[in-house]
């Protein structure tokens, strides 16, 4: 009987202590989370890359360098190939926000550079880029590695993280420059020119197998994606 009384006394005492402690301590939410689940905390919007749709595919990045073939073959026949390319470029440029960086050059057996450095894709810059495209007239041969290496030099001026930069090469032929047509030397020149490992995506316009093979290899060797548009 004494044991039972002692046990009951302990239970009553413990209940009293817990009651007193609870009265002096404020209630707290689980894990001390703020009201509303932290909706007012920082967001990761700045980590979301830009995206553009180009020839029906989504490309993500924060700095886009377009390297465009404007050799004679691009302007042949009824000009649809060149006009389609201009249309796609204008759409892609218009999709960029002012937070993105833009670069643009055209190559044949010469190079036409819009701007020697990557610049923010604001309204004035985008308008200037589209005016530059409108002044290009296809002609000449196809010096692919010269164009890509020059594009990489411009892309290297970007202030953004290297993994968020993309060079997009668009063309319709294999390499033919100063009488030379060796694809292997083109791949080597681009590989050495891309020593800091930028992403190079390639888009081939047409069905010429030699050009398709070259553009495929360039993308595979430079962390990029390849596609054909016919």
mmCIF file of C-alpha atoms in Angstrom:
data_model
loop_
_atom_site.group_PDB
_atom_site.id
_atom_site.type_symbol
_atom_site.label_atom_id
_atom_site.label_comp_id
_atom_site.label_asym_id
_atom_site.label_seq_id
_atom_site.Cartn_x
_atom_site.Cartn_y
_atom_site.Cartn_z
ATOM 1 C CA UNK A 1 0.000 0.000 0.000
ATOM 2 C CA UNK A 2 2.893 2.381 0.771
ATOM 3 C CA UNK A 3 4.413 1.672 -2.647
ATOM 4 C CA UNK A 4 1.178 2.581 -4.405
ATOM 5 C CA UNK A 5 0.835 5.840 -2.452
ATOM 6 C CA UNK A 6 4.466 6.756 -3.206
ATOM 7 C CA UNK A 7 3.956 6.047 -6.938
ATOM 8 C CA UNK A 8 0.806 8.183 -7.092
ATOM 9 C CA UNK A 9 2.557 11.033 -5.291
ATOM 10 C CA UNK A 10 5.374 10.992 -7.857
ATOM 11 C CA UNK A 11 2.919 11.093 -10.749
ATOM 12 C CA UNK A 12 1.085 14.082 -9.252
ATOM 13 C CA UNK A 13 4.382 15.907 -8.628
ATOM 14 C CA UNK A 14 5.608 15.305 -12.204
ATOM 15 C CA UNK A 15 2.306 16.584 -13.636
ATOM 16 C CA UNK A 16 2.609 19.738 -11.518
ATOM 17 C CA UNK A 17 6.169 20.405 -12.706
ATOM 18 C CA UNK A 18 5.191 20.007 -16.380
ATOM 19 C CA UNK A 19 2.244 22.354 -15.904
ATOM 20 C CA UNK A 20 4.446 25.047 -14.386
ATOM 21 C CA UNK A 21 7.085 24.735 -17.130
ATOM 22 C CA UNK A 22 4.447 24.949 -19.865
ATOM 23 C CA UNK A 23 2.994 28.091 -18.310
ATOM 24 C CA UNK A 24 6.382 29.883 -18.394
ATOM 25 C CA UNK A 25 7.468 28.793 -21.915
ATOM 26 C CA UNK A 26 5.996 30.238 -25.135
ATOM 27 C CA UNK A 27 4.535 27.814 -27.633
ATOM 28 C CA UNK A 28 6.744 27.113 -30.651
ATOM 29 C CA UNK A 29 6.007 25.805 -34.121
ATOM 30 C CA UNK A 30 7.684 22.587 -35.284
ATOM 31 C CA UNK A 31 11.321 23.210 -36.336
ATOM 32 C CA UNK A 32 10.889 26.924 -35.540
ATOM 33 C CA UNK A 33 9.656 27.529 -39.120
ATOM 34 C CA UNK A 34 8.324 31.062 -39.741
ATOM 35 C CA UNK A 35 4.647 31.545 -40.368
ATOM 36 C CA UNK A 36 3.696 30.940 -43.994
ATOM 37 C CA UNK A 37 6.329 28.243 -44.654
ATOM 38 C CA UNK A 38 9.124 30.659 -45.568
ATOM 39 C CA UNK A 39 7.398 32.239 -48.560
ATOM 40 C CA UNK A 40 9.250 35.507 -47.920
ATOM 41 C CA UNK A 41 12.687 33.879 -48.059
ATOM 42 C CA UNK A 42 15.183 34.142 -50.942
ATOM 43 C CA UNK A 43 14.338 32.531 -54.273
ATOM 44 C CA UNK A 44 16.511 30.806 -56.861
ATOM 45 C CA UNK A 45 15.164 32.729 -59.857
ATOM 46 C CA UNK A 46 18.648 33.947 -60.650
ATOM 47 C CA UNK A 47 19.733 30.320 -61.174
ATOM 48 C CA UNK A 48 17.099 29.623 -63.829
ATOM 49 C CA UNK A 49 18.754 29.849 -67.278
ATOM 50 C CA UNK A 50 17.355 31.704 -70.254
ATOM 51 C CA UNK A 51 15.690 29.569 -72.911
ATOM 52 C CA UNK A 52 15.145 30.206 -76.594
ATOM 53 C CA UNK A 53 13.380 28.218 -79.269
ATOM 54 C CA UNK A 54 15.505 27.890 -82.383
ATOM 55 C CA UNK A 55 14.424 25.785 -85.347
ATOM 56 C CA UNK A 56 11.894 24.085 -83.079
ATOM 57 C CA UNK A 57 14.298 23.079 -80.303
ATOM 58 C CA UNK A 58 14.791 24.639 -76.876
ATOM 59 C CA UNK A 59 18.301 25.855 -76.021
ATOM 60 C CA UNK A 60 19.142 26.954 -72.494
ATOM 61 C CA UNK A 61 21.887 29.295 -71.377
ATOM 62 C CA UNK A 62 22.608 32.848 -70.322
ATOM 63 C CA UNK A 63 25.020 33.829 -73.118
ATOM 64 C CA UNK A 64 24.322 32.908 -76.747
ATOM 65 C CA UNK A 65 26.890 33.324 -79.520
ATOM 66 C CA UNK A 66 25.429 32.674 -82.989
ATOM 67 C CA UNK A 67 27.946 31.728 -85.699
ATOM 68 C CA UNK A 68 26.172 31.838 -89.051
ATOM 69 C CA UNK A 69 27.249 30.463 -92.424
ATOM 70 C CA UNK A 70 26.554 33.039 -95.136
ATOM 71 C CA UNK A 71 28.527 31.397 -97.929
ATOM 72 C CA UNK A 72 27.154 31.379 -101.470
ATOM 73 C CA UNK A 73 25.231 28.123 -101.050
ATOM 74 C CA UNK A 74 23.063 29.690 -98.329
ATOM 75 C CA UNK A 75 21.622 32.163 -100.822
ATOM 76 C CA UNK A 76 21.095 29.871 -103.788
ATOM 77 C CA UNK A 77 17.825 28.911 -105.490
ATOM 78 C CA UNK A 78 14.853 30.921 -104.229
ATOM 79 C CA UNK A 79 16.618 32.108 -101.072
ATOM 80 C CA UNK A 80 14.286 30.254 -98.715
ATOM 81 C CA UNK A 81 17.135 28.749 -96.716
ATOM 82 C CA UNK A 82 18.681 32.132 -95.942
ATOM 83 C CA UNK A 83 15.347 33.806 -95.301
ATOM 84 C CA UNK A 84 14.295 30.982 -92.946
ATOM 85 C CA UNK A 85 17.566 31.354 -91.045
ATOM 86 C CA UNK A 86 17.067 35.110 -90.651
ATOM 87 C CA UNK A 87 13.525 34.493 -89.434
ATOM 88 C CA UNK A 88 14.699 31.962 -86.816
ATOM 89 C CA UNK A 89 17.506 34.242 -85.628
ATOM 90 C CA UNK A 90 15.202 37.227 -85.202
ATOM 91 C CA UNK A 91 12.719 35.123 -83.205
ATOM 92 C CA UNK A 92 15.480 33.770 -80.948
ATOM 93 C CA UNK A 93 16.939 37.235 -80.337
ATOM 94 C CA UNK A 94 13.507 38.584 -79.424
ATOM 95 C CA UNK A 95 13.088 35.837 -76.814
ATOM 96 C CA UNK A 96 16.174 36.911 -74.856
ATOM 97 C CA UNK A 97 15.754 39.048 -71.770
ATOM 98 C CA UNK A 98 18.033 41.975 -70.980
ATOM 99 C CA UNK A 99 19.761 39.717 -68.423
ATOM 100 C CA UNK A 100 21.130 37.488 -71.197
ATOM 101 C CA UNK A 101 24.223 38.181 -73.291
ATOM 102 C CA UNK A 102 24.241 38.091 -77.092
ATOM 103 C CA UNK A 103 26.931 37.654 -79.719
ATOM 104 C CA UNK A 104 26.675 37.287 -83.491
ATOM 105 C CA UNK A 105 28.940 36.809 -86.491
ATOM 106 C CA UNK A 106 28.630 35.541 -90.054
ATOM 107 C CA UNK A 107 31.334 33.670 -91.937
ATOM 108 C CA UNK A 108 32.107 32.599 -95.486
ATOM 109 C CA UNK A 109 35.632 33.179 -96.809
ATOM 110 C CA UNK A 110 35.453 36.359 -94.745
ATOM 111 C CA UNK A 111 34.002 37.202 -91.339
ATOM 112 C CA UNK A 112 31.422 39.846 -90.513
ATOM 113 C CA UNK A 113 31.248 40.583 -86.777
ATOM 114 C CA UNK A 114 28.297 42.372 -85.210
ATOM 115 C CA UNK A 115 30.143 43.259 -81.992
ATOM 116 C CA UNK A 116 33.608 42.214 -80.792
ATOM 117 C CA UNK A 117 32.309 41.451 -77.286
ATOM 118 C CA UNK A 118 29.257 39.766 -75.771
ATOM 119 C CA UNK A 119 26.755 42.390 -74.648
ATOM 120 C CA UNK A 120 23.496 42.456 -72.722
ATOM 121 C CA UNK A 121 20.515 41.677 -74.952
ATOM 122 C CA UNK A 122 18.627 44.892 -74.244
ATOM 123 C CA UNK A 123 16.256 46.534 -76.702
ATOM 124 C CA UNK A 124 18.918 48.653 -78.419
ATOM 125 C CA UNK A 125 21.314 45.727 -78.753
ATOM 126 C CA UNK A 126 18.667 43.418 -80.203
ATOM 127 C CA UNK A 127 17.558 46.064 -82.693
ATOM 128 C CA UNK A 128 21.163 46.579 -83.774
ATOM 129 C CA UNK A 129 21.717 42.808 -84.150
ATOM 130 C CA UNK A 130 18.656 42.456 -86.377
ATOM 131 C CA UNK A 131 19.795 45.389 -88.523
ATOM 132 C CA UNK A 132 23.188 43.708 -88.893
ATOM 133 C CA UNK A 133 21.525 40.500 -90.094
ATOM 134 C CA UNK A 134 19.432 42.420 -92.621
ATOM 135 C CA UNK A 135 22.570 43.805 -94.271
ATOM 136 C CA UNK A 136 24.230 40.428 -94.892
ATOM 137 C CA UNK A 137 24.364 39.089 -98.448
ATOM 138 C CA UNK A 138 25.445 35.434 -98.857
ATOM 139 C CA UNK A 139 28.493 34.791 -101.030
ATOM 140 C CA UNK A 140 31.902 33.127 -101.031
ATOM 141 C CA UNK A 141 33.221 29.803 -99.760
ATOM 142 C CA UNK A 142 32.865 28.106 -96.371
ATOM 143 C CA UNK A 143 35.627 28.669 -93.789
ATOM 144 C CA UNK A 144 33.984 26.929 -90.839
ATOM 145 C CA UNK A 145 36.850 26.714 -88.371
ATOM 146 C CA UNK A 146 37.776 30.364 -88.923
ATOM 147 C CA UNK A 147 34.225 31.384 -88.064
ATOM 148 C CA UNK A 148 33.893 29.142 -85.011
ATOM 149 C CA UNK A 149 37.272 30.116 -83.517
ATOM 150 C CA UNK A 150 36.424 33.803 -83.978
ATOM 151 C CA UNK A 151 33.058 33.173 -82.304
ATOM 152 C CA UNK A 152 34.747 31.468 -79.359
ATOM 153 C CA UNK A 153 37.011 34.476 -78.923
ATOM 154 C CA UNK A 154 33.957 36.722 -78.631
ATOM 155 C CA UNK A 155 32.125 34.297 -76.336
ATOM 156 C CA UNK A 156 35.147 34.290 -74.059
ATOM 157 C CA UNK A 157 34.479 37.961 -73.245
ATOM 158 C CA UNK A 158 31.249 36.985 -71.449
ATOM 159 C CA UNK A 159 30.998 37.876 -67.770
ATOM 160 C CA UNK A 160 28.757 34.869 -67.074
ATOM 161 C CA UNK A 161 29.617 31.380 -65.889
ATOM 162 C CA UNK A 162 31.202 29.290 -68.624
ATOM 163 C CA UNK A 163 28.647 26.496 -68.276
ATOM 164 C CA UNK A 164 25.866 28.974 -69.056
ATOM 165 C CA UNK A 165 27.448 30.036 -72.368
ATOM 166 C CA UNK A 166 26.575 28.463 -75.734
ATOM 167 C CA UNK A 167 27.955 28.866 -79.224
ATOM 168 C CA UNK A 168 25.429 27.824 -81.874
ATOM 169 C CA UNK A 169 26.877 27.055 -85.319
ATOM 170 C CA UNK A 170 24.447 27.051 -88.256
ATOM 171 C CA UNK A 171 25.388 26.111 -91.814
ATOM 172 C CA UNK A 172 24.603 24.069 -94.902
ATOM 173 C CA UNK A 173 27.939 22.752 -96.108
ATOM 174 C CA UNK A 174 31.219 21.088 -95.327
ATOM 175 C CA UNK A 175 34.440 23.021 -95.027
ATOM 176 C CA UNK A 176 35.882 24.543 -98.195
ATOM 177 C CA UNK A 177 38.343 27.354 -97.559
ATOM 178 C CA UNK A 178 41.263 28.564 -99.676
ATOM 179 C CA UNK A 179 41.069 25.409 -101.763
ATOM 180 C CA UNK A 180 41.165 23.097 -98.726
ATOM 181 C CA UNK A 181 38.344 20.729 -97.775
ATOM 182 C CA UNK A 182 39.868 18.607 -95.002
ATOM 183 C CA UNK A 183 37.271 18.076 -92.277
ATOM 184 C CA UNK A 184 39.767 16.595 -89.815
ATOM 185 C CA UNK A 185 41.813 19.799 -89.703
ATOM 186 C CA UNK A 186 38.606 21.759 -89.023
ATOM 187 C CA UNK A 187 37.793 19.550 -86.038
ATOM 188 C CA UNK A 188 41.338 19.952 -84.715
ATOM 189 C CA UNK A 189 41.332 23.730 -85.137
ATOM 190 C CA UNK A 190 38.020 24.031 -83.265
ATOM 191 C CA UNK A 191 39.165 21.628 -80.544
ATOM 192 C CA UNK A 192 42.337 23.667 -79.944
ATOM 193 C CA UNK A 193 40.389 26.929 -80.176
ATOM 194 C CA UNK A 194 37.917 25.703 -77.558
ATOM 195 C CA UNK A 195 40.535 25.059 -74.899
ATOM 196 C CA UNK A 196 38.187 26.274 -72.143
ATOM 197 C CA UNK A 197 35.422 23.847 -73.189
ATOM 198 C CA UNK A 198 32.486 26.014 -74.161
ATOM 199 C CA UNK A 199 29.319 24.279 -75.339
ATOM 200 C CA UNK A 200 29.123 24.230 -79.148
ATOM 201 C CA UNK A 201 25.766 23.230 -80.640
ATOM 202 C CA UNK A 202 25.493 22.631 -84.371
ATOM 203 C CA UNK A 203 22.552 22.858 -86.768
ATOM 204 C CA UNK A 204 22.983 21.553 -90.304
ATOM 205 C CA UNK A 205 20.632 22.811 -92.990
ATOM 206 C CA UNK A 206 20.252 20.196 -95.706
ATOM 207 C CA UNK A 207 21.189 16.597 -96.450
ATOM 208 C CA UNK A 208 24.829 16.631 -97.608
ATOM 209 C CA UNK A 209 26.394 13.754 -95.701
ATOM 210 C CA UNK A 210 29.908 15.175 -95.508
ATOM 211 C CA UNK A 211 28.568 18.326 -93.861
ATOM 212 C CA UNK A 212 26.324 16.325 -91.552
ATOM 213 C CA UNK A 213 29.285 14.214 -90.406
ATOM 214 C CA UNK A 214 31.421 17.296 -89.727
ATOM 215 C CA UNK A 215 28.717 19.123 -87.778
ATOM 216 C CA UNK A 216 27.989 15.944 -85.794
ATOM 217 C CA UNK A 217 31.632 15.567 -84.783
ATOM 218 C CA UNK A 218 31.989 19.232 -83.822
ATOM 219 C CA UNK A 219 29.028 18.983 -81.444
ATOM 220 C CA UNK A 220 30.132 15.657 -79.929
ATOM 221 C CA UNK A 221 33.657 16.908 -79.307
ATOM 222 C CA UNK A 222 32.524 20.170 -77.703
ATOM 223 C CA UNK A 223 29.765 19.278 -75.227
ATOM 224 C CA UNK A 224 27.019 20.266 -77.656
ATOM 225 C CA UNK A 225 23.968 18.881 -79.398
ATOM 226 C CA UNK A 226 23.588 18.310 -83.129
ATOM 227 C CA UNK A 227 20.506 18.393 -85.287
ATOM 228 C CA UNK A 228 19.516 18.401 -88.961
ATOM 229 C CA UNK A 229 16.965 20.752 -90.496
ATOM 230 C CA UNK A 230 15.765 19.802 -93.970
#
